[in-house]
Tab-separated table of C-alpha atoms in Angstrom:
chain	number	residue	atom	x	y	z
C	1	MET	CA	-67.208	68.356	17.069
C	2	ILE	CA	-65.177	69.062	14.630
C	3	ASP	CA	-66.333	67.706	10.997
C	4	LEU	CA	-63.147	68.372	9.335
C	5	HIS	CA	-64.588	67.649	5.922
C	6	CYS	CA	-68.346	69.149	4.502
C	7	HIS	CA	-69.175	70.916	1.574
C	8	LEU	CA	-71.072	73.750	3.044
C	9	LEU	CA	-70.872	76.796	0.512
C	10	PRO	CA	-73.590	77.248	-1.390
C	11	ALA	CA	-73.407	77.673	-5.320
C	12	LEU	CA	-69.741	76.310	-5.525
C	13	ASP	CA	-69.381	72.360	-5.992
C	14	ASP	CA	-71.927	69.473	-6.336
C	15	GLY	CA	-73.094	71.120	-2.545
C	16	PRO	CA	-75.973	73.309	-1.145
C	17	ALA	CA	-77.285	74.763	-4.466
C	18	ASP	CA	-77.841	77.613	-2.179
C	19	LEU	CA	-77.517	79.179	1.178
C	20	GLY	CA	-80.904	78.443	2.073
C	21	GLY	CA	-79.445	74.639	1.912
C	22	SER	CA	-76.479	75.867	3.539
C	23	LEU	CA	-77.969	76.914	6.543
C	24	ARG	CA	-80.109	73.884	6.686
C	25	LEU	CA	-77.096	71.598	6.048
C	26	ALA	CA	-75.782	73.633	9.242
C	27	GLN	CA	-78.701	73.816	11.021
C	28	ALA	CA	-78.587	69.517	11.163
C	29	GLN	CA	-74.475	70.510	11.516
C	30	ALA	CA	-75.005	71.771	14.714
C	31	ALA	CA	-78.088	69.867	16.457
C	32	ALA	CA	-74.815	66.127	15.246
C	33	GLY	CA	-73.473	68.120	17.915
C	34	VAL	CA	-70.886	69.168	15.800
C	35	ARG	CA	-69.173	72.850	17.058
C	36	THR	CA	-67.160	73.925	14.440
C	37	VAL	CA	-67.057	72.968	10.357
C	38	ALA	CA	-64.313	73.055	8.241
C	39	LEU	CA	-65.602	73.962	4.574
C	40	THR	CA	-64.370	72.501	2.070
C	41	PRO	CA	-65.330	72.694	-1.421
C	42	HIS	CA	-63.850	70.747	-3.992
C	43	ALA	CA	-60.679	72.069	-5.821
C	44	THR	CA	-60.906	70.315	-9.126
C	45	ALA	CA	-60.702	70.637	-13.002
C	46	ARG	CA	-64.063	70.533	-12.446
C	47	PHE	CA	-65.108	72.932	-9.689
C	48	PRO	CA	-61.954	75.177	-10.072
C	49	THR	CA	-62.730	76.835	-6.509
C	50	ALA	CA	-60.037	79.775	-5.633
C	51	ALA	CA	-58.550	80.522	-1.853
C	52	ALA	CA	-60.134	83.836	-2.277
C	53	THR	CA	-63.528	82.831	-3.060
C	54	VAL	CA	-63.312	80.695	0.175
C	55	ALA	CA	-62.162	83.049	2.152
C	56	ARG	CA	-64.847	85.385	1.202
C	57	GLY	CA	-67.285	82.596	1.637
C	58	VAL	CA	-65.915	82.017	4.979
C	59	VAL	CA	-66.574	85.525	6.555
C	60	GLU	CA	-70.465	85.526	4.268
C	61	MET	CA	-71.560	81.711	6.144
C	62	ARG	CA	-70.689	83.448	9.198
C	63	HIS	CA	-72.139	86.351	8.955
C	64	ALA	CA	-75.239	84.509	7.831
C	65	LEU	CA	-74.901	81.690	10.244
C	66	GLY	CA	-75.121	84.592	12.826
C	67	THR	CA	-78.044	86.197	11.310
C	68	ALA	CA	-79.895	82.723	11.498
C	69	GLN	CA	-78.511	81.754	14.925
C	70	ILE	CA	-77.077	78.504	13.903
C	71	ALA	CA	-74.582	77.884	17.195
C	72	LEU	CA	-71.663	76.843	14.875
C	73	GLU	CA	-68.242	77.665	13.861
C	74	VAL	CA	-66.812	77.328	10.370
C	75	VAL	CA	-62.903	77.652	8.829
C	76	GLY	CA	-61.983	77.667	5.960
C	77	GLY	CA	-60.457	74.294	3.469
C	78	ALA	CA	-60.981	72.819	0.174
C	79	GLU	CA	-61.268	69.383	-0.773
C	80	LEU	CA	-58.033	68.972	-3.241
C	81	ASP	CA	-57.913	66.766	-6.585
C	82	LEU	CA	-54.487	65.675	-6.214
C	83	GLY	CA	-53.337	66.488	-10.460
C	84	TRP	CA	-54.883	70.156	-9.854
C	85	ALA	CA	-53.316	71.067	-6.197
C	86	LEU	CA	-49.807	70.207	-8.241
C	87	ASP	CA	-50.853	72.543	-10.119
C	88	LEU	CA	-51.155	75.247	-7.837
C	89	PRO	CA	-48.706	77.911	-7.004
C	90	ASP	CA	-48.033	77.091	-3.274
C	91	ASP	CA	-49.633	81.013	-2.098
C	92	GLU	CA	-53.082	79.342	-3.757
C	93	LEU	CA	-52.122	76.314	-0.938
C	94	VAL	CA	-51.615	77.832	1.439
C	95	GLY	CA	-55.131	79.893	1.160
C	96	LEU	CA	-56.702	76.272	0.173
C	97	THR	CA	-55.678	74.515	3.461
C	98	LEU	CA	-57.077	73.934	6.738
C	99	ASP	CA	-58.089	76.611	9.094
C	100	GLY	CA	-55.062	78.214	6.878
C	101	GLY	CA	-52.682	75.934	8.712
C	102	ARG	CA	-49.958	73.321	6.832
C	103	TRP	CA	-52.355	70.483	6.536
C	104	LEU	CA	-54.492	70.142	2.604
C	105	LEU	CA	-57.527	68.109	2.594
C	106	LEU	CA	-57.111	65.708	-0.358
C	107	GLU	CA	-59.722	63.672	-1.834
C	108	ALA	CA	-57.938	59.717	-2.219
C	109	PRO	CA	-58.431	59.440	-5.726
C	110	LEU	CA	-61.950	57.614	-7.125
C	111	THR	CA	-59.860	56.390	-10.042
C	112	PRO	CA	-58.497	52.897	-11.028
C	113	ILE	CA	-54.901	54.067	-10.941
C	114	ALA	CA	-53.631	57.811	-10.159
C	115	PRO	CA	-49.563	58.759	-9.102
C	116	LEU	CA	-50.676	59.000	-5.616
C	117	GLU	CA	-47.109	58.190	-3.846
C	118	PRO	CA	-45.317	60.662	-5.933
C	119	GLY	CA	-47.901	62.960	-5.827
C	120	VAL	CA	-48.757	63.399	-1.829
C	121	ALA	CA	-44.905	63.632	-2.041
C	122	ALA	CA	-43.787	66.692	-3.931
C	123	LEU	CA	-46.808	68.066	-2.135
C	124	ARG	CA	-45.115	67.222	1.564
C	125	GLY	CA	-41.878	67.908	-0.015
C	126	ARG	CA	-43.053	71.905	-0.767
C	127	GLY	CA	-44.215	71.918	2.494
C	128	PHE	CA	-47.763	70.652	3.154
C	129	GLU	CA	-48.652	68.309	5.547
C	130	ILE	CA	-51.524	65.854	4.424
C	131	LEU	CA	-55.045	64.650	5.179
C	132	LEU	CA	-56.319	61.891	3.469
C	133	ALA	CA	-59.586	61.746	3.020
C	134	HIS	CA	-62.141	59.206	2.292
C	135	PRO	CA	-59.133	56.359	1.232
C	136	GLU	CA	-61.942	53.419	2.220
C	137	ARG	CA	-63.952	54.440	-1.223
C	138	SER	CA	-60.640	54.610	-3.335
C	139	PRO	CA	-60.852	51.152	-5.964
C	140	MET	CA	-56.784	51.715	-6.233
C	141	LEU	CA	-56.598	51.695	-2.104
C	142	GLN	CA	-58.776	48.951	-2.069
C	143	ARG	CA	-56.984	46.658	-3.710
C	144	ASP	CA	-53.556	47.751	-2.445
C	145	PRO	CA	-53.980	48.528	1.239
C	146	ALA	CA	-50.598	48.258	1.280
C	147	ILE	CA	-49.949	51.784	-0.210
C	148	VAL	CA	-52.332	53.440	2.780
C	149	GLU	CA	-49.967	51.932	5.127
C	150	ARG	CA	-46.488	53.604	2.427
C	151	LEU	CA	-48.295	57.007	2.913
C	152	VAL	CA	-49.191	56.642	7.351
C	153	GLY	CA	-45.189	56.062	7.386
C	154	ALA	CA	-44.528	58.757	4.973
C	155	GLY	CA	-46.445	61.718	6.955
C	156	VAL	CA	-49.656	61.095	5.368
C	157	ARG	CA	-52.820	60.924	7.737
C	158	THR	CA	-56.331	59.740	7.228
C	159	GLN	CA	-59.648	60.902	7.031
C	160	LEU	CA	-62.857	58.342	6.701
C	161	THR	CA	-66.758	59.146	6.480
C	162	ALA	CA	-68.726	58.239	8.514
C	163	GLY	CA	-71.369	57.467	6.742
C	164	GLY	CA	-68.714	54.338	5.032
C	165	LEU	CA	-69.276	52.573	8.103
C	166	SER	CA	-72.639	52.380	8.062
C	167	GLY	CA	-72.896	51.548	4.615
C	168	GLN	CA	-73.282	54.477	2.244
C	169	PHE	CA	-71.036	53.849	0.203
C	170	GLY	CA	-71.983	49.961	0.314
C	171	ARG	CA	-70.627	47.029	1.415
C	172	THR	CA	-67.090	46.451	0.434
C	173	VAL	CA	-66.570	50.510	1.106
C	174	GLN	CA	-67.409	49.600	4.532
C	175	ARG	CA	-65.168	46.105	5.185
C	176	PHE	CA	-62.270	48.152	3.584
C	177	ALA	CA	-62.878	51.480	6.783
C	178	LEU	CA	-63.058	48.539	9.011
C	179	ARG	CA	-60.094	47.314	7.374
C	180	LEU	CA	-58.412	49.951	7.795
C	181	LEU	CA	-59.296	51.008	11.727
C	182	ASP	CA	-58.573	47.317	13.157
C	183	ALA	CA	-54.617	48.637	11.168
C	184	GLY	CA	-54.270	51.540	13.640
C	185	LEU	CA	-54.312	53.433	10.184
C	186	VAL	CA	-57.033	55.534	10.720
C	187	HIS	CA	-56.573	58.885	12.475
C	188	THR	CA	-60.137	60.883	12.293
C	189	PHE	CA	-63.273	61.067	10.669
C	190	ALA	CA	-65.933	63.883	9.088
C	191	SER	CA	-68.795	63.970	7.558
C	192	ASP	CA	-68.000	64.498	4.109
C	193	SER	CA	-72.435	65.575	4.351
C	194	HIS	CA	-73.635	67.662	0.385
C	195	ASP	CA	-77.058	68.947	2.308
C	196	ALA	CA	-79.242	67.882	5.379
C	197	GLU	CA	-81.272	65.560	2.904
C	198	ARG	CA	-78.937	62.888	0.201
C	199	ARG	CA	-75.420	63.053	2.061
C	200	PRO	CA	-76.793	64.923	5.480
C	201	PRO	CA	-74.279	65.433	8.380
C	202	GLY	CA	-73.902	62.683	10.805
C	203	LEU	CA	-70.375	61.562	13.410
C	204	ARG	CA	-71.441	60.266	16.180
C	205	ARG	CA	-73.912	57.436	15.755
C	206	PRO	CA	-72.199	55.762	13.469
C	207	LEU	CA	-69.012	55.461	15.661
C	208	GLU	CA	-71.378	54.281	17.726
C	209	THR	CA	-72.672	51.376	15.864
C	210	PHE	CA	-69.447	50.223	14.937
C	211	GLY	CA	-68.222	49.529	18.808
C	212	LEU	CA	-66.453	52.564	18.867
C	213	GLY	CA	-68.462	54.806	21.380
C	214	ASP	CA	-65.083	55.490	23.229
C	215	HIS	CA	-62.931	56.788	20.523
C	216	VAL	CA	-65.782	59.510	19.110
C	217	HIS	CA	-63.338	62.607	20.780
C	218	LEU	CA	-60.397	61.450	19.647
C	219	LEU	CA	-61.504	60.196	16.265
C	220	CYS	CA	-63.383	63.577	15.548
C	221	ASP	CA	-63.077	66.731	18.405
C	222	GLU	CA	-59.062	65.808	20.032
C	223	HIS	CA	-56.850	64.815	16.785
C	224	PRO	CA	-59.370	67.635	14.194
C	225	ALA	CA	-58.282	69.891	16.578
C	226	GLN	CA	-54.736	68.982	16.654
C	227	LEU	CA	-55.094	69.464	12.897
C	228	LEU	CA	-56.170	72.242	13.094
C	229	ALA	CA	-53.498	74.097	15.570
C	230	GLY	CA	-51.307	72.929	12.759
C	231	GLU	CA	-49.669	70.135	15.092
C	232	LEU	CA	-48.973	66.563	14.051
C	233	LEU	CA	-50.974	63.203	14.707
C	234	PRO	CA	-49.723	60.037	15.813
C	235	GLU	CA	-48.245	57.522	12.560
C	236	HIS	CA	-50.252	54.122	13.992
C	237	VAL	CA	-54.284	54.705	16.284
C	238	GLN	CA	-54.210	51.592	17.977
C	239	LEU	CA	-58.457	51.336	18.728
C	240	ARG	CA	-60.565	49.006	20.747
C	241	ARG	CA	-64.088	47.972	18.888
C	242	ARG	CA	-66.415	46.844	21.341
C	243	ARG	CA	-68.338	43.836	19.836
C	244	GLY	CA	-71.715	43.905	20.163
C	245	LEU	CA	-73.919	41.510	18.195
C	246	LEU	CA	-74.518	43.509	15.367
C	247	GLY	CA	-70.081	43.988	15.853
C	248	ARG	CA	-69.533	40.641	15.576
C	249	LEU	CA	-72.011	40.111	13.243
C	250	ARG	CA	-70.760	42.887	11.168
C	251	GLY	CA	-67.388	41.523	11.652
């Protein structure tokens, strides 16, 4: 599997505080069946991570993983705040795309009001494609799901957090994640893991629990690989959830 959202780099944001914590998280990723991880530290006013810092971190992490004999591939990226992204020049944004390609991982706003649609249009007008991280956690999008549909229709693709399905962020987030899935508006899943303890990785189990076991390869491998290759994904992804007892109880 490929995890395109992981705060693996040490001492940059709210991820691991040191290299030891990063290696524990990397080992947990490998044990969970992940073979490739995008290093996506926050790039915000609070955590102004530069492209050069990410590039250096990729080199250092590859060396550390090799020394520790952890079978995990890593590529660069960042989780970008919309306002911060809009203020960056194009060459800096290119250095923060997923694996140096055309896709930016943009954080869905966690505030009730944000100029999301015009901001996304501005970034796409500059030649970048947008992968929207954890829209299920955004109060603004929960209140007006039509925004997600309009964004997807305009070319944006979405990435849900697997833990959102299992209730890690509460019942409201869980219900909205399932609503987006059933509407065909989900294109990938990621872990958004920050450490091996409080925010651990894990992709397959939450998806299987909610009847998406048949689609793990598509959502956690095939589509992420296409994004890393700079390819486009289909607008709508219609998924059939298997409705076992737990699935019926969950809705």
